[in-house]
Coordinates of C-alpha atoms in Angstrom, one line a residue:
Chain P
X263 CA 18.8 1.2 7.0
X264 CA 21.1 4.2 6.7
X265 CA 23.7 3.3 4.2
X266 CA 27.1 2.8 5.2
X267 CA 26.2 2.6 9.2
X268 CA 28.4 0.6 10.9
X269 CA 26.7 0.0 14.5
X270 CA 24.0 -0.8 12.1
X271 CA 25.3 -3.9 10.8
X272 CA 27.4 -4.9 14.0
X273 CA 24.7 -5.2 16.3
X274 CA 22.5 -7.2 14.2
X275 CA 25.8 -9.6 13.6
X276 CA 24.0 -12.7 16.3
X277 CA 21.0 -12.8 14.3
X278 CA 21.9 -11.9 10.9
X279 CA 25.2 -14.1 10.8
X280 CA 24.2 -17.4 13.0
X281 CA 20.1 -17.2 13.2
X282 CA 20.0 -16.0 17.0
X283 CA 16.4 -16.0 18.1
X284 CA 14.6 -16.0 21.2
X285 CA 11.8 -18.3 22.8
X286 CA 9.2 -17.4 25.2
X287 CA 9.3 -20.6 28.0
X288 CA 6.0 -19.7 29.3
X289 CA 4.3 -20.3 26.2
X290 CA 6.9 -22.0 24.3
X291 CA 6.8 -19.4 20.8
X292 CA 9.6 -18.8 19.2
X293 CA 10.7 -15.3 17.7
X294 CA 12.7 -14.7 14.7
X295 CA 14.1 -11.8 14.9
X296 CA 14.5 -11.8 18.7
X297 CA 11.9 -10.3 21.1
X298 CA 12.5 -9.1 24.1
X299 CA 8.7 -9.2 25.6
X300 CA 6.1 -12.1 23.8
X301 CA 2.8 -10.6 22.7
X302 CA 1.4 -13.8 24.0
X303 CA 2.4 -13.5 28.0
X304 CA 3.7 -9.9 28.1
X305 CA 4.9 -9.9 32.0
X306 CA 4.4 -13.0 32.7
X307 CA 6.5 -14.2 29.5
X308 CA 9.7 -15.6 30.3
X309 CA 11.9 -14.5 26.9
X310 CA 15.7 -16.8 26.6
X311 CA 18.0 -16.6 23.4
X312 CA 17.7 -19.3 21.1
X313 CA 19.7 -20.4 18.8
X314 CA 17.3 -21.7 15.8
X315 CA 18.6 -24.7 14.0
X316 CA 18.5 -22.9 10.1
X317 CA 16.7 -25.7 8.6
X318 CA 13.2 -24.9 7.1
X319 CA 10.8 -25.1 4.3
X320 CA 9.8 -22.4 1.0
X321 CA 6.7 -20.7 2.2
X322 CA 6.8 -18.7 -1.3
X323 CA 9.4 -17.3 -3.4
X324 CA 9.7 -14.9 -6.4
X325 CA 12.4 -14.1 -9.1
X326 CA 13.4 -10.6 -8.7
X327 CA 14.3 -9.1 -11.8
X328 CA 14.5 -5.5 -11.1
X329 CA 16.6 -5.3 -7.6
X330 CA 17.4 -2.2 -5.4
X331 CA 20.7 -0.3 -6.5
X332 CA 23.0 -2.4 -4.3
X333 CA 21.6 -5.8 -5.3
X334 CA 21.5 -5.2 -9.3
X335 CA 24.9 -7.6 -9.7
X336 CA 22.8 -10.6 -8.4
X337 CA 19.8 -10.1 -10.5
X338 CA 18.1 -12.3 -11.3
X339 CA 17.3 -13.7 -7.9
X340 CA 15.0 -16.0 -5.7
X341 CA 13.9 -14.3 -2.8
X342 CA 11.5 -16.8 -0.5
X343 CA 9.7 -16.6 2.6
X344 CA 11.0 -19.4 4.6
X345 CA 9.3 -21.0 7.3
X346 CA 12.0 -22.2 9.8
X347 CA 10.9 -25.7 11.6
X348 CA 10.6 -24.0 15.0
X349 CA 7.8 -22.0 13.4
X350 CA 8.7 -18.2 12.4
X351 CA 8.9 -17.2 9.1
X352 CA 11.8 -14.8 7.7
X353 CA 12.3 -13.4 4.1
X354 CA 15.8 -14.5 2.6
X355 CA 17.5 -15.4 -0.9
X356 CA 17.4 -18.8 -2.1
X357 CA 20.9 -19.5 -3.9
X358 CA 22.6 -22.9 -5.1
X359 CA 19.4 -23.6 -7.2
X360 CA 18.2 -22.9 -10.9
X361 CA 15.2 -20.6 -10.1
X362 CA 13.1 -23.1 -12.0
X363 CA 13.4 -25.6 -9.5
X364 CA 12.2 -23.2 -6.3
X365 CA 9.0 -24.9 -5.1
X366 CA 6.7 -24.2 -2.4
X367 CA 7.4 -26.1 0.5
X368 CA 11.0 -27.1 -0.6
X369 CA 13.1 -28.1 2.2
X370 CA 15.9 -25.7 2.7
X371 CA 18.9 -24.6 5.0
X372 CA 20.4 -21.5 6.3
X373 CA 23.8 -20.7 4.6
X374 CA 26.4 -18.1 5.3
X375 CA 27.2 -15.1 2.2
X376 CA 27.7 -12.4 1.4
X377 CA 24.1 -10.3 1.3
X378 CA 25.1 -6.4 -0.9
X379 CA 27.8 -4.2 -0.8
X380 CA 27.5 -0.1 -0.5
X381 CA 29.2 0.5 -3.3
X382 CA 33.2 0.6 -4.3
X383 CA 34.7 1.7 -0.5
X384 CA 31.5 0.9 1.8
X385 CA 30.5 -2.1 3.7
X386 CA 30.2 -5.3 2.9
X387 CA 27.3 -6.7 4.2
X388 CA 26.9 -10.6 5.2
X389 CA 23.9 -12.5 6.4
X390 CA 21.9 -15.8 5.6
X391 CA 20.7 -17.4 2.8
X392 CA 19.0 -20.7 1.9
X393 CA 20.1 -23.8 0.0
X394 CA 18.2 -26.9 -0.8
X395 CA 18.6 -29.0 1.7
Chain U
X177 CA -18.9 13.5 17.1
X178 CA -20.5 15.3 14.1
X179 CA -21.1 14.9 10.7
X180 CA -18.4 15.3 7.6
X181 CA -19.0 16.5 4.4
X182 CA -16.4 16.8 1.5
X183 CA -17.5 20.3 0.0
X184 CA -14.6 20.7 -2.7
X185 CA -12.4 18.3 -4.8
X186 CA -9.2 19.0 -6.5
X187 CA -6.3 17.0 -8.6
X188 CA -3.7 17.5 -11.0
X189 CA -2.9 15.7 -13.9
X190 CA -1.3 12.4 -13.0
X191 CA 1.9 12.0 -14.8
X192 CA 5.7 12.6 -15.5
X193 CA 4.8 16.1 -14.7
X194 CA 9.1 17.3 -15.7
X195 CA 7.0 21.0 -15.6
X196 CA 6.5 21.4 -12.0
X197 CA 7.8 20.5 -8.4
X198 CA 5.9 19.7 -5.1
X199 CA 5.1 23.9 -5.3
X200 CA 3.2 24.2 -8.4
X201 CA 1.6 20.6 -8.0
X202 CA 0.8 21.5 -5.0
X203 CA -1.2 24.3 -5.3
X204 CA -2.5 23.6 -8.7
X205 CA -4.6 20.4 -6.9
X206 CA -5.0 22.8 -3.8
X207 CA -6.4 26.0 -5.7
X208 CA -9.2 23.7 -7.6
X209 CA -10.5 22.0 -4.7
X210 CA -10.5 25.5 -3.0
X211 CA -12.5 26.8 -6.1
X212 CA -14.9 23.8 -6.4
X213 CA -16.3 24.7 -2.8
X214 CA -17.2 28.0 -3.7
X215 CA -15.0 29.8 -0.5
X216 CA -12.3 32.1 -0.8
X217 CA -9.7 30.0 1.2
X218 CA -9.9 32.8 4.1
X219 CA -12.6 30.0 5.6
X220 CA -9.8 27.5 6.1
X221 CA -9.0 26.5 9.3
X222 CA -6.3 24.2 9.1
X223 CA -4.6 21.5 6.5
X224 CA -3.0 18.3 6.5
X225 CA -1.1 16.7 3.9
X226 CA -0.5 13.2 2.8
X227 CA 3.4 12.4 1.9
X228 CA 5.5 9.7 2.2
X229 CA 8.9 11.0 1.5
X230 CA 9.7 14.4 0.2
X231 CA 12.8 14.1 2.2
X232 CA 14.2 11.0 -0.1
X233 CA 12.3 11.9 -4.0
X234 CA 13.1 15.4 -3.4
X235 CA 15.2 16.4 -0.5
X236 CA 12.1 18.1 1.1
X237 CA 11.2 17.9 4.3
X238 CA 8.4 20.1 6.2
X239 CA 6.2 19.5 3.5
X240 CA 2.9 20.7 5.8
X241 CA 4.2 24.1 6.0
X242 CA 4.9 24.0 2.5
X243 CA 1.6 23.1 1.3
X244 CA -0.2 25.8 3.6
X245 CA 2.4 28.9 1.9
X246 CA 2.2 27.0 -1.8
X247 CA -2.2 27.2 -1.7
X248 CA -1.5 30.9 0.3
X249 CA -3.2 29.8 3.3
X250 CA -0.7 30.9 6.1
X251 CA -1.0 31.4 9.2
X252 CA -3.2 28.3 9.4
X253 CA -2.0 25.1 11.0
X254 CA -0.4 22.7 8.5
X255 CA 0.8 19.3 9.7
X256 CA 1.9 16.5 7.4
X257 CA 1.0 12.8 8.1
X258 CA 2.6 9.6 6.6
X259 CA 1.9 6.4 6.5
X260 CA 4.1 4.9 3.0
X261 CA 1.5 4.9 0.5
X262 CA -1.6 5.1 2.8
X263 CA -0.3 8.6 3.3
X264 CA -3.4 10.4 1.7
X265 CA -5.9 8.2 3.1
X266 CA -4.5 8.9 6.8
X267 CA -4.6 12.6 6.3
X268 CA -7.8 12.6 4.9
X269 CA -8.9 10.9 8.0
X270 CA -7.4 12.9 10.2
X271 CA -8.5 15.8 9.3
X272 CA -11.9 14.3 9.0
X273 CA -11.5 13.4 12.8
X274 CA -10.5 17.3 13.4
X275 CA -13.6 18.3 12.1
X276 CA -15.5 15.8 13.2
X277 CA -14.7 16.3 16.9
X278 CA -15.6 20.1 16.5
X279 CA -12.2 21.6 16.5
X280 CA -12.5 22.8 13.2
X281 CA -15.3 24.0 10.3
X282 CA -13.8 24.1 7.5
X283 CA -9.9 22.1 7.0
X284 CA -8.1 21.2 3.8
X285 CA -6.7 17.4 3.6
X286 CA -3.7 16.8 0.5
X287 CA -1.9 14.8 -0.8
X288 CA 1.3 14.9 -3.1
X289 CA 4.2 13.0 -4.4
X290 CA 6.6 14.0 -6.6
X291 CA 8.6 11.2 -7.6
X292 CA 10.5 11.4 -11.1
X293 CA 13.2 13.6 -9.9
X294 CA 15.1 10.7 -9.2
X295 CA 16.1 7.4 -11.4
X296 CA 14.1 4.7 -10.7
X297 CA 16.6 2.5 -9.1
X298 CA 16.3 5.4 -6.6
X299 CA 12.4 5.3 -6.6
X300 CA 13.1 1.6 -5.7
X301 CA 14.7 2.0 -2.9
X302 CA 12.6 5.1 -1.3
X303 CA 9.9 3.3 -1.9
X304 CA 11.4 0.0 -0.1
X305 CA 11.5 1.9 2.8
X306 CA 7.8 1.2 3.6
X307 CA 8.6 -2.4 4.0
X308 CA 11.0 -3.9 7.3
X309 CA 14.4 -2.2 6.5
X310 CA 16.3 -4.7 8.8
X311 CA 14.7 -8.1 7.8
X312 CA 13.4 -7.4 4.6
X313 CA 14.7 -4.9 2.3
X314 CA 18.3 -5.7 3.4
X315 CA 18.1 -9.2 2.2
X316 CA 16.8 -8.1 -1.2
X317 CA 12.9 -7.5 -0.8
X318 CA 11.4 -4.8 -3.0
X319 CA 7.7 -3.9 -3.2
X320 CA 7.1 -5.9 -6.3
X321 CA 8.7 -9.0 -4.8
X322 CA 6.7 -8.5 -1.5
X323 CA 3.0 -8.6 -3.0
X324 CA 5.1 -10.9 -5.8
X325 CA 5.2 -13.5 -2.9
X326 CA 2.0 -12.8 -1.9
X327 CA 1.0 -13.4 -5.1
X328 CA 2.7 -16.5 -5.7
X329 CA 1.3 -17.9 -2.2
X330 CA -2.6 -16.6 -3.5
X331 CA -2.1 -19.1 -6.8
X332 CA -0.6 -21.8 -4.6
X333 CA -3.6 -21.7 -1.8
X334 CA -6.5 -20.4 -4.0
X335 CA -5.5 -21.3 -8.0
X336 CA -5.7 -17.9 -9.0
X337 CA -3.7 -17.5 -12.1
X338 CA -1.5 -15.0 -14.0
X339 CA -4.1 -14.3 -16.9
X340 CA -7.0 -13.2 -13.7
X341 CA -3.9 -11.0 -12.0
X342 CA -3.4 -9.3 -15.9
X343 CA -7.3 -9.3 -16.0
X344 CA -7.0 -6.6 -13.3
X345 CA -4.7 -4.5 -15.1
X346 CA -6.8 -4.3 -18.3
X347 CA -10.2 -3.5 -16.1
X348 CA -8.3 -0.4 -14.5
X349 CA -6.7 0.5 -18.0
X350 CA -10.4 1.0 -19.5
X351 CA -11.7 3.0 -16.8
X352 CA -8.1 5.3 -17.2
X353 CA -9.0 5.2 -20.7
X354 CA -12.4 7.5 -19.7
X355 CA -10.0 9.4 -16.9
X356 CA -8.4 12.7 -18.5
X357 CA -6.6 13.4 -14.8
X358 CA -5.2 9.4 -15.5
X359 CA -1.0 8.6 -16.2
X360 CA -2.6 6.1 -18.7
X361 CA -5.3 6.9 -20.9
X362 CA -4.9 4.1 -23.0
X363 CA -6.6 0.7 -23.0
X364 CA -4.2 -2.8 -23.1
X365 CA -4.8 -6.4 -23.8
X366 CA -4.2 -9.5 -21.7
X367 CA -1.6 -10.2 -23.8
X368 CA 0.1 -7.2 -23.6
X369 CA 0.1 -7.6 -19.5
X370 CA 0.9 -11.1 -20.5
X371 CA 4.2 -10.4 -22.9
X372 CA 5.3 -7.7 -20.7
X373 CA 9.1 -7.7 -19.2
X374 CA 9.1 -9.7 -15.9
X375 CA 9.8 -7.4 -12.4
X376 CA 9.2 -10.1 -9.8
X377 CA 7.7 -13.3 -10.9
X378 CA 4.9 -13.4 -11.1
X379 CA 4.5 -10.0 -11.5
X380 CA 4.9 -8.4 -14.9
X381 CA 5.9 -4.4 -15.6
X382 CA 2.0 -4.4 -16.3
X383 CA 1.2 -6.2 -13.0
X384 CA 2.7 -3.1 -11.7
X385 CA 1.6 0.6 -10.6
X386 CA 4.0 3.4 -12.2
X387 CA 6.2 5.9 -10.5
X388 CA 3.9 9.1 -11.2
X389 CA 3.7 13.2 -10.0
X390 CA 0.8 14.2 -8.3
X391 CA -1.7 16.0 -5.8
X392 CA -4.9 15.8 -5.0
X393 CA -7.1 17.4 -2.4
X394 CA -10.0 18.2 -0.5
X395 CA -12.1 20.1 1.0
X396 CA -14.4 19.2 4.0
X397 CA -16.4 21.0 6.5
X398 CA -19.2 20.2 9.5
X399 CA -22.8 20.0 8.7
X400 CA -24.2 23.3 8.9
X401 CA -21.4 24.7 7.2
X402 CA -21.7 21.7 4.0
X403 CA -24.7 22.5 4.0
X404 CA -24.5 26.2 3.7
X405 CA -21.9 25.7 1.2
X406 CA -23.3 23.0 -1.2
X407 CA -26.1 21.4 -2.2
X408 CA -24.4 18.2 -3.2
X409 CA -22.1 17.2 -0.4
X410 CA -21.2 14.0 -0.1
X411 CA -21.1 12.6 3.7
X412 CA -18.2 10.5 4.9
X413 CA -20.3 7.8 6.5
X414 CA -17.7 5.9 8.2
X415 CA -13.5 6.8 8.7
X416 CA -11.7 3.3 9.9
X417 CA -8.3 2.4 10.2
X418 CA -5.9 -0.3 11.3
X419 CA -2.7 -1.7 11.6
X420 CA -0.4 -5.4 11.2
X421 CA 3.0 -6.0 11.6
X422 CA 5.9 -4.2 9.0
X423 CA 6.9 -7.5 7.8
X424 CA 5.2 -9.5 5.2
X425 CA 6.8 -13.0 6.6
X426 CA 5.6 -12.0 10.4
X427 CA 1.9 -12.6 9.6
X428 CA 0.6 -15.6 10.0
X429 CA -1.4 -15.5 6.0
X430 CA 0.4 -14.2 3.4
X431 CA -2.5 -14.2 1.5
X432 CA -4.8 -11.7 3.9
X433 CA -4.3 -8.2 4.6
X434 CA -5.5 -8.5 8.2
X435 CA -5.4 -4.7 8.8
X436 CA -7.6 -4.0 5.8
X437 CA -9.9 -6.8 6.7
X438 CA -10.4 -4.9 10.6
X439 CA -10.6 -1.3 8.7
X440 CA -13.1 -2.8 6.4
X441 CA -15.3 -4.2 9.3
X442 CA -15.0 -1.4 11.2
X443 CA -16.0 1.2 8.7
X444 CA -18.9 -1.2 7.3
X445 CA -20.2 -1.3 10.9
X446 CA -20.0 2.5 11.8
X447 CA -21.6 3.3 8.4
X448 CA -24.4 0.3 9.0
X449 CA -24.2 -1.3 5.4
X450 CA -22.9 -4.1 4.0
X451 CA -20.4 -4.5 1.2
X452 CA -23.7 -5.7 -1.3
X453 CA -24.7 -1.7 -0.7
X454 CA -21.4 -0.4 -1.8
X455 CA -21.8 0.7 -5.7
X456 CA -18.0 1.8 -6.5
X457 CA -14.7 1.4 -4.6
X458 CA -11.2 2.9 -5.3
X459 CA -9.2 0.4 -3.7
X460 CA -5.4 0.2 -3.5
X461 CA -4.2 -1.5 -6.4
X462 CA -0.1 -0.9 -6.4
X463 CA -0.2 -4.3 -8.2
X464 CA -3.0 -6.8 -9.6
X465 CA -2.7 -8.9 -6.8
X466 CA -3.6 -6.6 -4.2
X467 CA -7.0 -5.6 -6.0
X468 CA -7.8 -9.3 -5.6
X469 CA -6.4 -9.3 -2.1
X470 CA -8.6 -6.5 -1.2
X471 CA -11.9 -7.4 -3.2
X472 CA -12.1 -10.4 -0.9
X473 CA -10.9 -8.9 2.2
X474 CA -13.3 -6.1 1.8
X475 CA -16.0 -8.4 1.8
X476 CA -17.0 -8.4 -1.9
X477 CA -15.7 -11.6 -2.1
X478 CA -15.3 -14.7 -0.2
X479 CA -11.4 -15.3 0.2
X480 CA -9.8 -17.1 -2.7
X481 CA -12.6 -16.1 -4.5
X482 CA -11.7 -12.6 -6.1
X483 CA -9.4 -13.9 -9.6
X484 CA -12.5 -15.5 -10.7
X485 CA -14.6 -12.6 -9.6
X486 CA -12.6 -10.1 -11.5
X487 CA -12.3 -12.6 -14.9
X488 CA -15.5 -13.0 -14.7
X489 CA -16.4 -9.2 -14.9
X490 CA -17.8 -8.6 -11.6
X491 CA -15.2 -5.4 -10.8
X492 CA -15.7 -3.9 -14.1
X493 CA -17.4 -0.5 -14.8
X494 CA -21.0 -1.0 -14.2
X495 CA -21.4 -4.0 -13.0
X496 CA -22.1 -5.9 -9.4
X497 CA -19.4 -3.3 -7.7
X498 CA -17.4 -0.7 -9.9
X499 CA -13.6 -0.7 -8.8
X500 CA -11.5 1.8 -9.6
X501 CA -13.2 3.9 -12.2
X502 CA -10.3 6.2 -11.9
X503 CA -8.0 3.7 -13.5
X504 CA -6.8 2.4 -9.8
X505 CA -3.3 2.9 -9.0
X506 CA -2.5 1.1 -12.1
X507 CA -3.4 3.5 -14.5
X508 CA -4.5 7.0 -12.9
X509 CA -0.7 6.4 -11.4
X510 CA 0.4 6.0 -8.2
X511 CA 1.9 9.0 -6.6
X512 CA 2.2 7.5 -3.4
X513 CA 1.1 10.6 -0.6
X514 CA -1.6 12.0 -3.2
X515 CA -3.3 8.4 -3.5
X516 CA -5.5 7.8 -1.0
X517 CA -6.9 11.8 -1.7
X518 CA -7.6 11.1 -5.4
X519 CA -10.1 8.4 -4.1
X520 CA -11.8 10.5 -2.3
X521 CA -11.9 12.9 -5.4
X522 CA -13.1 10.2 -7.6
X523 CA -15.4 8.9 -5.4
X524 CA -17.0 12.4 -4.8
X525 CA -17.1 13.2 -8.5
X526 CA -19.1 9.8 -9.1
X527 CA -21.4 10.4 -6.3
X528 CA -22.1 14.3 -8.1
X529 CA -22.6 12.3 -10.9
X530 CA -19.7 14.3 -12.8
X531 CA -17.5 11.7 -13.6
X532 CA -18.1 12.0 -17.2
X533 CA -17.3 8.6 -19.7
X534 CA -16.8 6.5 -16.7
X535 CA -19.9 7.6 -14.4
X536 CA -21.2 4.4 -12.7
X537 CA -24.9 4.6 -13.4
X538 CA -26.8 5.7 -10.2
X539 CA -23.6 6.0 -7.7
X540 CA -24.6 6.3 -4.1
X541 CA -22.8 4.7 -2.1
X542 CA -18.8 4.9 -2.4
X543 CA -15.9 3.2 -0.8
X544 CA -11.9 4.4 -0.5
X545 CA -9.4 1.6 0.4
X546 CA -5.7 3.1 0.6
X547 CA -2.8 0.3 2.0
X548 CA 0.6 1.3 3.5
X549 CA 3.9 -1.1 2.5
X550 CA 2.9 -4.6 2.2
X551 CA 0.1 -4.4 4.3
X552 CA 0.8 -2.7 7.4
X553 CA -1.8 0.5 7.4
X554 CA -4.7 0.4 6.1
X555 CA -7.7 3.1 5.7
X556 CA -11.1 2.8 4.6
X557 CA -13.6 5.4 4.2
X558 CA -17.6 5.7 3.2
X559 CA -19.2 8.2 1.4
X560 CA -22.5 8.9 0.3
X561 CA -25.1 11.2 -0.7
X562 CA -26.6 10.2 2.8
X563 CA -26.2 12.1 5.6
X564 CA -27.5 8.8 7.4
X565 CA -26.6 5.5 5.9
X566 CA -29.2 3.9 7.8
X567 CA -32.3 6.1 7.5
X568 CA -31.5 6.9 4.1
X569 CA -31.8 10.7 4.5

């Protein structure tokens, strides 16, 4: 992302802030982030926004020990691919846990905070996380 | 389409090379391979060069034209290809396919990174970029934590553990120990890999490729000029490639590199072996875990299968199927555009049977495997002493 953009954070506010998706009613997939065409029907697909529920499960997960420059305040962290119960998987932080007790296929839930920040005067950028559930 | 032979091989030193810049690396790689295909350089008809980001390690861009003028080649066409850290391996393929289809006799393909300019949170970060900037790298993902969770996922599925991931890391570190081009000529233990500082759990700083300077290139030409030219060339029997999604978390196995499993079939088929024929293989080892991933989704392996394959030796120098007697990623280094052309310099050299302390033992057929990001390009090339794979000729 180019640092310090800010259409480049605004427009991806609906997914990155409340877990917009969208959901093919043809063939019923869901896709996180949103697609505009399915791979599955292409123009016979029939794509509608959906807004995913933000519960889900640890797919995997890792301790990050050596972050990029604008994370190195939150390091150590968990970072987890998390399957979300309607079926796509994103990657996110886990937080409100001890790292020890991160398992696979831990039930977790999306929360709101605060993701990095580009340095002293730059953005603030906010997003999802995951919590035990 | 016609046949391909590589006719001249050429790399630097891999290393913190403070000395030079993408200029002198450049042409240092460039001028050898020239020289070890007997021409003059007048013969060359046009280069392409492997980098990933010049623009972010070094604040150079237009690094095609820069290779052409750094190896004195101008006027000849120079066009740069990347593809992350599959950036060699594409541009040796395509100019493989420019000879191939008869546009060209005699082209040039490089490679070159120069990557210690910068700190290495810096290096971090550039090298993030091959991964999903929106979805993956701005919620914290780096390229140890992506094949970290791959990793993680592998144990989970298959019970691979941590000591078969360092086992990797020690195999490569022998073969750089017989490498005097490797960033590491030194062996390790398992307990060093072991007792080494944590990057991503369950990836260790030995788990890990190093941020490294380097170039590497080649020379290749059609068959009645290879043949003209050489009396060892060695034939690139197949030249496959495919692609997956950017994102890790948008495939559905974490524990498969689909696009290296297609390349691998494809490039298998159009050479007409099987992976039993294949007597070495540089494949792309940026971590331990992707050696195991790509040992099984070569085909050398079944799936699940390769941690116990590699603890129990089956990888190592000389045995079933020799990988990475350059020292891999992990120990040659891992200068991400010049990668994929130093396996096509290591294979060659093995095939010539001039690999010196770490020559496999009657190397015929050879196998290049170079992966972009987590995943999402892969290449895979054959080469041979055969001009024909399947007649043996």
């Amino acid at each position: 992302m180019a640092e310090g953009s800010v259409p480049a954070v605004w427009r991806r506010y609906p997914q990155r802030y409340r877990l917009v998706g969208s959901k093919c009613e043809t063939c019923g997939e869901f896709f996180f982030p949103p697609r505009i065409i399915c791979p599955n029907c292409r123009r016979k697909g029939k794509v509608v926004e959906y807004q995913f529920s933000g519960r889900g499960v640890v797919e995997s997960y890792t301790v990050v020990h050596t972050p990029p420059a604008d994370m190195e305040d939150q390091a150590p962290y968990v970072l987890a691919i998390v399957r979300l119960e309607e079926g796509p998987m994103l990657t996110a932080q886990i937080v409100d846990v001890d790292p020890r007790e991160v398992k696979i296929g831990m039930p977790v839930r999306m929360v709101f905070r605060r993701i990095s920040e580009d340095g002293e005067d730059g953005l603030i950028n906010y997003g999802y996380k995951f919590a035990p559930l | 389409m016609r046949k391909v032979a590589v006719v001249g091989v050429g790399m630097t030193k891999f290393g913190e090379r403070w000395e030079a810049g993408l200029k002198e690396l450049t042409a240092e790689a460039g001028i050898r391979a020239i020289e070890d295909a007997g021409i003059s350089g007048d013969e060359v008809e046009a280069v392409y060069v492997g980098n990933m980001s010049g623009g972010r390690f070094v604040g150079q861009e237009h690094i095609g034209a820069l290779l052409a003028d750094a190896m004195g080649l101008n006027p000849v066409p120079a066009t740069r290809v990347e593809a992350a850290c599959a950036s060699g391996g594409l541009a040796f393929r395509q100019a493989y396919l420019a000879v191939a289809s008869g546009e060209f006799d005699i082209v040039v393909a490089g490679g070159i990174e120069k990557m210690t300019d910068v700190l290495t949170g810096q290096a971090t970060t550039t090298l993030g970029g091959a991964a999903d900037q929106e979805w993956e790298t701005f919620f914290g993902a780096t390229f140890p934590s992506l094949y970290a969770l791959i990793a993680r996922r592998h144990m989970h599925e298959f019970g691979t553990t941590e000591e078969q991931l360092a086992r990797v890391a020690v195999k490569n570190h022998y073969n750089g120990a017989r490498n005097p081009f490797a960033q590491y000529q030194k062996e390790i233990t398992l307990d060093q890999v072991l007792n080494s500082s944590p990057v991503a759990e369950p990836l260790k700083l030995l788990d890990c490729s190093p941020i490294t300077d380097g170039a590497a290139a080649v020379v290749i030409a059609s068959e009645d000029v290879a043949k003209k030219l050489t009396d060892t060339p060695v034939w690139v029997n197949a030249s496959a490639q495919a692609s997956d999604t950017l994102a890790l978390h948008d495939r559905k196995s974490l524990t498969t590199l689909r696009a290296t499993v297609e390349a691998g079939k494809k490039a298998f088929q159009k050479a007409g072996i099987s992976p039993r024929d294949v007597d070495l293989a540089e494949v792309h080892d940026c971590f331990t875990i992707a050696e195991i991933l790509a040992v099984e989704d070569l085909g050398f392996v079944k799936k699940g299968e390769g941690g116990k394959a590699v603890e129990d030796g089956m990888f190592d120098l000389n045995s079933d199927v020799s990988v990475n007697t350059s020292g891999g990623l992990k120990a040659c280094g891992h200068p991400v555009g010049a990668t994929g052309i130093k396996q096509v310099v290591e294979v060659t050299w093995q095939l010539r049977g001039e690999a010196g302390k770490r020559q496999v033992d009657k190397a015929e057929i050879g196998l290049t495997h170079n992966v972009g990001g987590s995943g999402a390009t892969a290449v895979v090339h054959i080469l041979s002493r055969y001009i024909d794979l399947r007649s043996r000729r």
